[in-house]
Short mmCIF file of C-alpha atoms in Angstrom, two decimals:
data_model
loop_
_atom_site.label_atom_id
_atom_site.label_comp_id
_atom_site.label_asym_id
_atom_site.label_seq_id
_atom_site.Cartn_x
_atom_site.Cartn_y
_atom_site.Cartn_z
CA MET A 4 174.75 38.63 158.53
CA SER A 5 174.35 39.65 154.88
CA ALA A 6 177.36 40.43 152.71
CA LYS A 7 176.55 44.16 152.71
CA ASN A 8 176.77 44.31 156.49
CA GLU A 9 179.99 42.32 156.83
CA LYS A 10 182.89 44.03 158.54
CA PHE A 11 186.47 42.90 158.15
CA TYR A 12 189.42 43.46 160.45
CA LEU A 13 193.13 43.11 159.84
CA VAL A 14 194.54 41.14 162.78
CA SER A 15 198.10 40.04 163.42
CA GLU A 16 198.58 36.27 163.16
CA ASP A 17 199.92 36.27 166.73
CA PHE A 18 196.41 37.04 168.01
CA LEU A 19 194.53 34.39 166.02
CA PRO A 20 193.27 31.32 167.87
CA GLU A 21 195.00 28.06 166.95
CA GLY A 22 191.87 26.81 165.16
CA MET A 23 191.93 29.77 162.76
CA LYS A 24 195.63 29.34 162.04
CA LYS A 25 195.19 25.65 161.29
CA THR A 26 192.14 26.40 159.13
CA LEU A 27 194.33 28.72 157.05
CA GLU A 28 196.95 25.97 156.73
CA ALA A 29 194.32 23.45 155.63
CA LYS A 30 192.86 25.88 153.09
CA LYS A 31 196.33 26.47 151.68
CA LEU A 32 196.85 22.71 151.26
CA LEU A 33 193.51 22.45 149.45
CA GLU A 34 194.14 25.47 147.20
CA SER A 35 197.57 24.19 146.18
CA TYR A 36 196.17 20.69 145.50
CA GLU A 37 198.65 19.15 147.95
CA VAL A 38 195.71 17.17 149.35
CA ASP A 39 192.57 15.83 147.73
CA SER A 40 189.99 16.35 150.46
CA ILE A 41 189.02 18.42 153.48
CA HIS A 42 189.39 15.29 155.59
CA GLU A 43 193.00 14.85 154.43
CA ALA A 44 193.83 18.55 154.91
CA THR A 45 192.44 18.71 158.44
CA ARG A 46 194.14 15.47 159.41
CA GLN A 47 197.48 16.73 158.09
CA VAL A 48 197.35 20.00 160.08
CA GLY A 49 195.85 18.42 163.21
CA LEU A 50 192.45 20.11 163.09
CA SER A 51 188.94 18.76 163.55
CA ARG A 52 186.65 19.07 160.54
CA SER A 53 184.04 20.85 162.67
CA VAL A 54 186.51 23.62 163.52
CA PHE A 55 187.53 23.83 159.85
CA TYR A 56 183.88 24.26 158.79
CA LYS A 57 183.35 26.83 161.54
CA TYR A 58 186.17 29.09 160.28
CA ARG A 59 186.61 28.30 156.57
CA ASP A 60 184.37 31.11 155.33
CA ALA A 61 185.49 33.60 157.97
CA VAL A 62 189.28 33.67 157.89
CA PHE A 63 191.46 34.55 154.90
CA PRO A 64 195.12 35.41 154.36
CA PHE A 65 195.57 39.15 153.81
CA GLN A 66 196.95 38.65 150.29
CA HIS A 67 193.68 36.95 149.28
CA MET A 68 191.77 40.05 150.36
CA VAL A 69 193.87 42.36 148.19
CA LYS A 70 193.60 40.26 145.03
CA GLU A 71 191.27 41.90 142.53
CA GLN A 72 191.23 45.03 144.62
CA MET A 73 192.89 48.36 145.00
CA ILE A 74 195.47 49.20 147.63
CA THR A 75 196.93 52.54 148.53
CA LEU A 76 200.54 52.64 149.68
CA PHE A 77 202.36 55.47 151.44
CA PHE A 78 206.11 56.02 151.10
CA HIS A 79 208.53 58.36 152.83
CA LEU A 80 211.48 58.87 150.48
CA GLN A 81 214.78 60.68 150.54
CA ASP A 82 215.02 63.14 147.66
CA GLN A 83 217.51 61.29 145.45
CA THR A 84 217.55 61.03 141.67
CA GLY A 85 215.88 57.86 140.41
CA VAL A 86 214.29 56.71 143.68
CA LEU A 87 210.69 57.19 142.50
CA SER A 88 211.52 55.62 139.15
CA HIS A 89 212.98 52.55 140.86
CA LEU A 90 209.98 52.31 143.18
CA LEU A 91 207.57 52.44 140.23
CA SER A 92 209.61 49.80 138.42
CA VAL A 93 209.34 47.39 141.38
CA VAL A 94 205.57 47.95 141.52
CA ALA A 95 205.24 47.33 137.77
CA GLN A 96 207.40 44.19 137.93
CA ALA A 97 205.03 42.85 140.60
CA GLY A 98 202.21 43.13 138.05
CA CYS A 99 200.37 46.02 139.69
CA ASN A 100 198.69 48.70 137.62
CA ILE A 101 199.40 52.19 138.97
CA LEU A 102 196.16 54.16 139.18
CA THR A 103 197.36 57.37 140.87
CA ILE A 104 200.61 58.89 142.04
CA HIS A 105 200.81 61.80 144.47
CA GLN A 106 204.17 63.21 145.52
CA THR A 107 204.76 66.11 147.86
CA ILE A 108 207.42 68.69 147.15
CA PRO A 109 210.63 67.59 148.88
CA ILE A 110 211.28 69.48 152.09
CA GLN A 111 214.63 69.13 153.82
CA GLY A 112 215.54 66.33 151.42
CA LYS A 113 212.47 64.21 152.10
CA ALA A 114 209.21 63.65 150.18
CA ASN A 115 206.02 61.66 150.68
CA VAL A 116 204.55 59.57 147.87
CA THR A 117 201.14 57.93 147.79
CA LEU A 118 200.37 55.27 145.16
CA SER A 119 196.99 53.73 144.44
CA LEU A 120 197.39 50.36 142.76
CA ASN A 121 195.08 47.95 141.02
CA THR A 122 196.26 44.52 142.16
CA ASN A 123 194.32 42.39 139.64
CA GLY A 124 197.48 41.32 137.82
CA MET A 125 199.73 41.09 140.85
CA THR A 126 202.19 38.21 140.42
CA VAL A 127 203.65 38.23 143.97
CA GLU A 128 202.09 38.17 147.43
CA ILE A 129 201.52 41.57 149.04
CA ASP A 130 204.02 40.87 151.81
CA GLN A 131 206.71 40.14 149.20
CA LEU A 132 205.92 43.38 147.36
CA LEU A 133 206.17 45.37 150.61
CA SER A 134 209.46 43.67 151.45
CA ASP A 135 210.87 44.45 147.98
CA LEU A 136 209.81 48.10 148.28
CA LYS A 137 211.40 48.45 151.72
CA GLN A 138 214.72 47.19 150.29
CA ILE A 139 215.02 50.12 147.86
CA ASP A 140 217.79 52.55 148.79
CA PHE A 141 216.47 55.89 150.08
CA VAL A 142 212.98 54.49 150.88
CA ASN A 143 212.57 55.21 154.58
CA GLN A 144 209.00 54.04 155.15
CA VAL A 145 206.35 51.92 153.40
CA GLU A 146 202.80 51.57 154.74
CA ILE A 147 199.46 50.27 153.49
CA LEU A 148 197.02 53.16 153.84
CA SER A 149 193.93 51.36 152.60
CA SER A 150 192.63 48.36 150.77
CA GLY A 151 189.30 48.21 148.99
CA VAL A 152 187.47 46.95 145.97
CA SER A 153 188.44 48.79 142.82
#
């Protein structure tokens, strides 16, 4: 299949076969230079090299897919002074460049915000950013709406 025809799916880790999970572990060891060879990485995680080679170009952690890309996040906020400012500060501290901001007019004390972010300079993993955003007071919901090349 050529690169133009490739389709990607976001799948929960719980549904991945063991071989894919171990391939991800081995790739992480190689990328972090904790091991010197594929042989050593596969041995350490208990995976055959043939399974590693089968999956190595097909399975990637989600955060690797959003690097050098754009993501769009949706937020449901309570209408409180400073909430949006704090949210934008957390995004900026994570190294993301804010491309667009769309906020609805608050109705019954609640507003929706959509942010499009360039993640080229992101200094944290996407799951950490989402966790940090969910911890902000008066942020009721955080979702990834889309991810794509910027």
